Coordinates of C-alpha atoms and ligand atoms in Angstrom, one line a residue:
M107 CA 21.9 -20.8 68.0
R108 CA 22.5 -24.5 68.8
E109 CA 25.1 -24.5 71.6
F110 CA 27.0 -27.6 72.5
Q111 CA 29.8 -28.8 74.8
F112 CA 32.1 -31.7 74.6
S113 CA 35.0 -32.9 76.7
F114 CA 38.1 -33.4 74.5
G115 CA 41.4 -34.6 75.7
G116 CA 40.8 -33.3 79.2
R117 CA 39.5 -29.9 77.9
L118 CA 35.9 -28.7 77.5
M119 CA 35.1 -27.7 74.0
T120 CA 32.2 -25.3 73.4
Q121 CA 30.9 -24.1 70.0
S122 CA 32.4 -20.7 70.6
N123 CA 35.7 -22.3 71.4
L124 CA 35.7 -24.1 68.1
I125 CA 34.9 -21.0 66.2
Q126 CA 37.8 -19.3 67.9
Q127 CA 40.0 -22.2 66.8
I128 CA 38.8 -21.8 63.3
A129 CA 39.8 -18.1 63.4
A130 CA 43.3 -19.1 64.7
A131 CA 43.7 -21.7 62.0
R132 CA 42.7 -19.2 59.3
H133 CA 45.3 -16.8 60.7
Q134 CA 47.9 -19.6 60.6
S135 CA 47.1 -20.5 57.0
E136 CA 47.4 -16.9 56.0
S137 CA 50.8 -16.7 57.6
L138 CA 51.9 -19.7 55.6
F139 CA 50.8 -18.2 52.3
A140 CA 52.6 -15.0 53.4
L141 CA 55.9 -17.0 53.4
L142 CA 55.5 -17.5 49.7
K143 CA 56.8 -14.9 47.2
P144 CA 54.0 -14.0 44.8
K145 CA 55.4 -15.9 41.8
A146 CA 55.5 -19.1 44.0
L147 CA 51.7 -19.4 43.8
W148 CA 52.2 -21.1 40.4
E149 CA 54.7 -23.6 41.7
R150 CA 54.1 -27.3 42.2
P151 CA 56.9 -28.2 44.7
I152 CA 55.6 -31.8 45.0
S153 CA 54.8 -33.3 41.6
Q154 CA 52.0 -35.5 43.0
R155 CA 50.1 -32.4 44.4
H156 CA 48.4 -29.4 43.1
R157 CA 50.1 -26.0 42.6
F158 CA 50.0 -23.7 45.6
I159 CA 47.2 -21.6 43.9
F160 CA 44.8 -24.6 44.4
Y161 CA 45.2 -24.4 48.2
L162 CA 44.6 -20.7 48.2
G163 CA 41.1 -21.5 47.2
H164 CA 40.7 -25.0 48.6
L165 CA 40.7 -24.2 52.4
D166 CA 37.8 -21.8 52.3
A167 CA 36.0 -23.8 49.5
F168 CA 36.0 -26.9 51.7
D169 CA 34.6 -24.9 54.7
A170 CA 31.8 -23.5 52.6
I171 CA 31.0 -26.8 51.0
Q172 CA 30.9 -28.7 54.3
I173 CA 29.2 -26.1 56.4
C174 CA 26.9 -24.2 54.0
R175 CA 26.2 -26.8 51.2
E176 CA 26.4 -30.2 52.9
A177 CA 25.3 -29.4 56.5
L178 CA 22.8 -26.6 55.9
G179 CA 21.7 -27.3 52.4
L180 CA 22.4 -23.8 51.1
K181 CA 22.9 -23.1 47.4
S182 CA 26.3 -21.9 46.4
P183 CA 26.8 -18.8 44.2
D184 CA 30.0 -20.4 42.7
P185 CA 29.3 -24.0 41.8
E186 CA 32.0 -24.2 39.1
L187 CA 34.7 -22.8 41.4
D188 CA 33.5 -25.1 44.2
A189 CA 34.1 -28.0 41.8
L190 CA 37.5 -26.7 40.9
F191 CA 38.6 -26.2 44.5
Q192 CA 36.8 -29.0 46.2
T193 CA 39.4 -31.9 46.5
G194 CA 43.1 -32.5 46.4
I195 CA 44.8 -35.2 44.5
D196 CA 47.1 -38.2 45.3
P197 CA 48.1 -39.9 42.1
D198 CA 50.9 -42.5 41.9
S199 CA 54.0 -41.3 40.3
S200 CA 53.0 -42.6 36.8
H201 CA 49.9 -40.5 36.7
L202 CA 51.1 -37.0 37.6
P203 CA 48.9 -34.0 37.1
Q204 CA 49.3 -32.3 33.7
D205 CA 47.5 -28.9 34.3
K206 CA 49.0 -25.7 33.1
E207 CA 49.2 -22.3 34.8
S208 CA 46.6 -21.0 32.4
D209 CA 44.0 -23.6 33.6
W210 CA 43.7 -21.7 36.9
P211 CA 41.9 -18.4 37.7
T212 CA 44.2 -15.5 38.6
P213 CA 45.3 -15.1 42.3
L214 CA 43.0 -12.1 42.5
Q215 CA 40.0 -14.2 41.4
V216 CA 40.9 -17.0 43.7
R217 CA 41.3 -14.7 46.7
A218 CA 37.9 -13.1 45.9
Y219 CA 36.3 -16.5 45.7
A220 CA 37.8 -17.6 49.0
Q221 CA 36.6 -14.4 50.5
R222 CA 33.0 -15.1 49.4
C223 CA 33.2 -18.6 50.8
R224 CA 34.5 -17.3 54.1
A225 CA 31.7 -14.7 54.3
R226 CA 29.1 -17.3 53.8
V227 CA 30.7 -19.6 56.4
D228 CA 30.8 -16.7 58.9
E229 CA 27.1 -15.9 58.3
N230 CA 26.0 -19.5 58.9
I231 CA 28.5 -21.1 61.3
H232 CA 26.5 -20.3 64.4
R233 CA 23.7 -22.6 63.3
A234 CA 25.9 -25.3 61.8
P235 CA 26.2 -28.8 63.4
Y236 CA 29.1 -29.6 65.6
E237 CA 30.4 -32.2 63.2
A238 CA 30.6 -29.9 60.2
I239 CA 32.5 -27.2 62.2
C240 CA 35.0 -29.8 63.5
M241 CA 35.5 -31.1 60.0
A242 CA 36.2 -27.7 58.7
L243 CA 38.6 -26.9 61.5
E244 CA 40.6 -30.2 61.4
H245 CA 40.7 -30.1 57.6
R246 CA 42.4 -26.7 57.7
Q247 CA 44.7 -27.8 60.5
M248 CA 45.8 -30.9 58.5
H249 CA 46.5 -28.6 55.6
L250 CA 48.6 -26.4 57.8
E251 CA 50.9 -29.4 57.9
T252 CA 50.7 -30.4 54.3
L253 CA 51.3 -26.8 53.2
A254 CA 54.4 -26.8 55.5
Y255 CA 55.7 -29.9 53.6
M256 CA 55.1 -28.1 50.3
L257 CA 56.9 -25.0 51.6
H258 CA 59.7 -27.2 52.9
N259 CA 60.1 -28.6 49.4
S260 CA 60.1 -25.3 47.7
P261 CA 63.4 -23.6 46.6
Y262 CA 64.6 -21.2 49.3
E263 CA 64.5 -18.3 46.8
L264 CA 60.7 -18.6 46.7
K265 CA 60.3 -18.2 50.4
N266 CA 60.3 -15.1 52.7
V267 CA 62.4 -16.1 55.7
P268 CA 60.8 -15.1 59.0
R269 CA 62.6 -12.3 60.9
L270 CA 63.3 -14.5 63.8
P271 CA 65.1 -17.6 62.5
E272 CA 64.7 -20.9 64.3
E273 CA 67.5 -22.1 66.5
N274 CA 69.0 -25.4 65.3
H275 CA 68.7 -27.3 68.5
T276 CA 71.2 -30.2 68.3
N277 CA 73.9 -31.7 70.5
G278 CA 75.9 -32.6 67.4
R279 CA 76.2 -36.3 68.2
T280 CA 74.2 -39.4 67.7
S281 CA 72.0 -40.1 70.8
C282 CA 72.2 -43.4 72.5
Q283 CA 69.6 -46.0 71.4
E284 CA 68.0 -48.1 74.0
W285 CA 65.3 -50.8 74.0
R286 CA 62.2 -51.0 76.1
D287 CA 59.9 -54.0 76.8
V288 CA 56.2 -53.7 76.1
P289 CA 54.4 -56.6 77.8
E290 CA 51.7 -58.6 76.1
G291 CA 48.2 -57.1 76.4
V292 CA 45.2 -55.6 74.6
A293 CA 45.6 -52.6 72.3
V294 CA 42.6 -50.4 71.9
L295 CA 42.4 -49.0 68.3
G296 CA 39.8 -46.6 66.9
K297 CA 37.2 -44.5 68.6
A298 CA 34.0 -45.1 70.4
R299 CA 30.9 -43.2 69.3
D300 CA 31.0 -40.9 72.3
G301 CA 29.9 -37.7 70.7
A302 CA 33.3 -36.2 70.3
F303 CA 34.4 -35.6 66.7
G304 CA 36.4 -38.2 64.7
W305 CA 37.0 -38.8 61.0
D306 CA 35.3 -41.8 59.4
N307 CA 38.4 -44.0 59.5
E308 CA 38.6 -43.7 63.3
Y309 CA 35.5 -45.8 63.8
E310 CA 34.5 -48.3 65.3
Q311 CA 36.6 -49.0 68.3
A312 CA 38.4 -52.3 68.1
Q313 CA 40.4 -54.3 70.6
T314 CA 43.2 -56.6 69.6
F315 CA 45.6 -58.8 71.6
V316 CA 49.3 -57.9 71.1
A317 CA 52.1 -60.3 72.1
G318 CA 54.9 -58.9 74.1
F319 CA 57.7 -57.1 72.1
R320 CA 60.6 -54.7 72.5
M321 CA 60.7 -51.3 70.9
Q322 CA 63.4 -48.7 70.5
R323 CA 63.1 -46.0 73.1
H324 CA 63.9 -43.3 70.6
K325 CA 63.1 -42.6 67.0
V326 CA 65.9 -43.6 64.6
T327 CA 68.2 -40.6 64.2
N328 CA 70.1 -39.2 61.2
G329 CA 73.3 -40.4 62.9
E330 CA 72.0 -44.0 63.2
Y331 CA 70.7 -43.9 59.6
L332 CA 74.1 -42.6 58.4
R333 CA 75.6 -46.0 59.2
F334 CA 73.1 -47.5 56.8
V335 CA 74.0 -45.0 54.2
Q336 CA 77.7 -45.7 54.7
D337 CA 76.7 -49.3 54.0
G338 CA 75.3 -48.4 50.6
A339 CA 71.7 -47.1 51.2
P340 CA 70.7 -44.1 49.2
L341 CA 70.3 -40.7 50.8
P342 CA 66.9 -39.8 52.2
H343 CA 65.1 -36.9 50.5
F344 CA 65.8 -34.5 53.4
W345 CA 69.6 -35.0 53.1
I346 CA 71.8 -33.2 50.6
Q347 CA 75.4 -34.0 49.7
R348 CA 77.5 -30.9 49.0
G349 CA 81.1 -32.0 48.2
D350 CA 82.1 -34.1 51.2
K351 CA 79.6 -32.5 53.5
L352 CA 76.2 -33.9 54.4
L353 CA 73.5 -31.3 54.9
Y354 CA 69.9 -31.4 56.2
R355 CA 67.3 -29.6 54.1
G356 CA 65.9 -27.3 56.7
M357 CA 62.7 -25.2 56.2
F358 CA 64.6 -22.0 55.6
G359 CA 68.2 -23.2 54.9
E360 CA 70.6 -26.1 54.7
I361 CA 72.4 -27.0 57.9
P362 CA 75.0 -29.6 58.8
L363 CA 73.2 -32.9 59.3
P364 CA 71.9 -32.9 62.9
L365 CA 72.9 -36.4 64.0
D366 CA 70.5 -36.5 67.0
W367 CA 67.3 -35.5 65.0
P368 CA 64.9 -38.2 63.8
V369 CA 65.6 -39.2 60.2
Y370 CA 62.8 -38.3 57.8
V371 CA 62.3 -41.2 55.4
T372 CA 59.8 -43.1 53.3
Q373 CA 58.1 -46.3 54.6
L374 CA 60.2 -48.2 52.1
E375 CA 63.4 -46.7 53.5
A376 CA 62.3 -47.3 57.0
E377 CA 61.5 -51.0 56.3
A378 CA 64.9 -51.4 54.5
Y379 CA 66.7 -50.0 57.6
A380 CA 64.8 -52.3 59.9
N381 CA 65.7 -55.3 57.7
W382 CA 69.3 -54.2 57.7
L383 CA 69.2 -54.1 61.5
G384 CA 67.4 -57.5 61.6
K385 CA 64.4 -55.8 63.2
K386 CA 60.8 -54.9 62.0
L387 CA 58.6 -51.8 61.8
P388 CA 55.9 -51.8 64.4
S389 CA 52.3 -52.5 63.5
E390 CA 49.5 -50.0 64.2
A391 CA 48.4 -52.2 67.1
Q392 CA 52.0 -52.3 68.5
F393 CA 52.2 -48.6 68.3
H394 CA 48.9 -48.3 70.3
R395 CA 50.2 -50.7 73.0
A396 CA 53.5 -48.8 73.3
A397 CA 51.8 -45.4 73.5
Y398 CA 48.6 -46.0 75.4
G399 CA 49.0 -49.2 77.4
D400 CA 46.2 -51.4 78.7
P401 CA 42.4 -50.8 78.5
S402 CA 42.4 -50.8 82.3
D403 CA 45.0 -48.0 82.5
R404 CA 44.3 -46.2 79.3
R405 CA 45.6 -42.7 78.7
F406 CA 44.7 -40.1 76.2
Y407 CA 48.3 -39.2 75.5
P408 CA 51.5 -41.3 76.0
W409 CA 52.4 -39.2 79.0
G410 CA 49.0 -39.4 80.6
D411 CA 45.9 -37.3 80.4
A412 CA 47.4 -33.8 80.8
A413 CA 46.7 -31.4 77.9
P414 CA 49.7 -31.3 75.5
Q415 CA 52.4 -28.9 76.5
R416 CA 55.8 -28.1 75.1
H417 CA 57.7 -30.3 77.5
H418 CA 55.7 -33.3 76.3
G419 CA 57.0 -32.9 72.8
N420 CA 57.6 -31.1 69.5
F421 CA 54.1 -30.6 68.0
D422 CA 51.5 -27.9 67.6
F423 CA 53.7 -25.7 65.4
A424 CA 56.4 -25.6 68.1
R425 CA 59.1 -25.7 65.5
W426 CA 59.6 -25.9 61.7
D427 CA 62.2 -28.6 62.0
P428 CA 62.8 -31.5 64.4
E429 CA 64.8 -31.5 67.6
P430 CA 66.9 -34.2 69.3
V431 CA 65.1 -37.5 69.9
D432 CA 65.9 -37.3 73.6
A433 CA 64.8 -33.7 74.1
T434 CA 61.5 -34.3 75.7
P435 CA 61.5 -37.1 78.3
G436 CA 58.5 -35.5 79.9
G437 CA 56.4 -37.0 77.1
D438 CA 57.6 -40.6 77.6
S439 CA 55.0 -43.3 77.6
L440 CA 54.1 -45.7 80.4
F441 CA 56.8 -48.1 79.1
G442 CA 59.5 -45.3 78.9
I443 CA 59.3 -44.8 75.2
S444 CA 60.0 -41.3 74.0
Q445 CA 58.3 -39.0 71.4
L446 CA 55.7 -41.4 70.2
V447 CA 53.4 -38.5 69.5
S448 CA 55.9 -35.8 68.7
N449 CA 58.8 -34.7 66.5
G450 CA 57.8 -36.6 63.3
W451 CA 55.0 -39.1 62.4
E452 CA 56.0 -42.8 62.7
W453 CA 55.6 -45.2 59.9
T454 CA 53.9 -48.6 60.7
C455 CA 53.9 -51.8 58.7
T456 CA 50.1 -51.7 58.6
P457 CA 48.3 -50.9 55.3
F458 CA 45.6 -48.3 55.7
A459 CA 42.4 -50.2 56.0
P460 CA 39.0 -49.7 57.7
F461 CA 38.2 -50.9 61.2
P462 CA 35.2 -53.3 61.5
G463 CA 32.1 -51.2 61.4
F464 CA 33.6 -48.4 59.2
E465 CA 31.1 -46.3 57.3
P466 CA 32.1 -43.5 54.9
H467 CA 31.0 -40.0 56.1
P468 CA 28.0 -39.1 53.9
A469 CA 29.2 -35.5 53.5
Y470 CA 32.7 -36.6 52.5
P471 CA 32.6 -40.2 51.3
G472 CA 36.0 -40.3 49.7
Y473 CA 38.0 -39.0 52.7
S474 CA 39.3 -42.4 53.6
A475 CA 37.6 -45.0 51.4
N476 CA 39.5 -43.8 48.3
F477 CA 42.7 -44.9 50.0
F478 CA 41.9 -48.4 51.2
D479 CA 43.9 -49.7 48.3
N480 CA 46.9 -51.5 50.0
Q481 CA 49.1 -48.7 48.5
H482 CA 48.9 -46.5 51.6
Y483 CA 50.3 -47.2 55.0
V484 CA 49.3 -46.0 58.5
L485 CA 51.4 -43.4 60.3
K486 CA 50.8 -42.6 63.9
G487 CA 52.0 -39.8 66.2
A488 CA 52.6 -36.2 65.3
S489 CA 55.1 -33.9 63.6
P490 CA 56.4 -30.5 64.7
R491 CA 53.6 -29.1 62.4
T492 CA 50.7 -31.2 63.7
A493 CA 47.9 -29.3 65.6
A494 CA 47.4 -30.3 69.2
R495 CA 43.8 -31.3 68.5
L496 CA 45.0 -34.0 66.2
L497 CA 47.1 -35.7 68.9
R498 CA 44.1 -37.9 70.0
P499 CA 44.9 -41.7 70.0
S500 CA 42.4 -42.6 67.3
F501 CA 43.7 -40.1 64.7
R502 CA 45.3 -41.9 61.8
N503 CA 47.5 -40.6 59.0
W504 CA 48.3 -42.4 55.8
F505 CA 50.5 -42.0 52.8
R506 CA 52.0 -44.0 49.9
R507 CA 55.0 -45.9 51.1
D508 CA 57.4 -44.2 48.7
Y509 CA 56.2 -40.6 49.4
P510 CA 59.3 -38.8 50.7
Y511 CA 58.1 -35.3 51.4
L512 CA 56.2 -35.6 54.7
Y513 CA 57.6 -35.3 58.2
A514 CA 57.8 -39.0 58.8
T515 CA 60.3 -41.1 60.7
F516 CA 60.2 -44.4 62.5
R517 CA 61.5 -46.7 65.1
C518 CA 62.1 -50.5 65.1
V519 CA 60.6 -53.4 67.1
E520 CA 61.8 -56.8 68.0
N521 CA 59.1 -59.4 68.1
Ligands
FE2_882 FE1 41.9 -30.8 51.5

């Protein structure tokens, strides 16, 4: 057995610790599938994504491909199923997938295949390299979030509601917006090759000078965005009009629009709102300045170096839905800015592009490089369904700017 240890965000990671995290993530992915009624496996709640049945095979297929085939060079007993379940899709809306239910194996066959993948992973994981284990773990954790979007966008009658429903934490009024100064300085983007795991797009580390700017202390709320809607903007995807009532599309039911929750929008909607206000969306570098400060006083999280806890923010599966934008001042950054890494990803105005020195990962060359197309934009931060591991400063998320399904919000800057 090759044993290794790394320090990660103030915590020591050992190989057995990672294996425990994989077990926990498997348990979480199974709980998500358990929220689906059986017939829902054939559903495709987001037209640009695969049907649920794909993900039932994909998570364990990916682990076996990365750990057994790519890292350890083992031959797979299921090469055809591996090819079917290897990668997700992200077409633009004019090239939507056309597959039929009958193109897929039965749920019984998919579960049996996933079980074979998992058994091979468990047999070999103890001799797998650190990087392959981390890749499998974080890949599954990212899917815990994308599966949550898919569930969120599924009709309520296809979901089993958990026995303990979530409390709708809201004060029922629009929170007060404030502005904070972020002085000029150097932003540190990306990640040094220090041995701790990162995805290919996090490298290399890059420093860039950022002029002083002002940033909204809080994320833009539903209540603030409502004024834009009253001025003629269309309703965001997570809002529903029923008669004269405006409702929020919650994970397990519609609720009166919580005015103090961050508004979930596309990047196009965020940009239109910023223009309407006479402001801008922050760049990726501005986000880094606001969240992590100077290289001389750099912190791992906006609040400092302490491991993420509930009072720092709404992340790591704390809730299904957001909470008020002023609920967690304990997570404020050095400059007094709230929830930068919590309660919804934040859109930037920066197209997703490689940092200087980028190299695609040989075992997964398309992970990022396929999306450097000026059609995808960088999001930073974290949503209620983002695993704590992914809260590291160099982690980057990216989506098409008109994609309305994810837990993405924004705040404005003044340059
Ligand atoms: Fe995937």
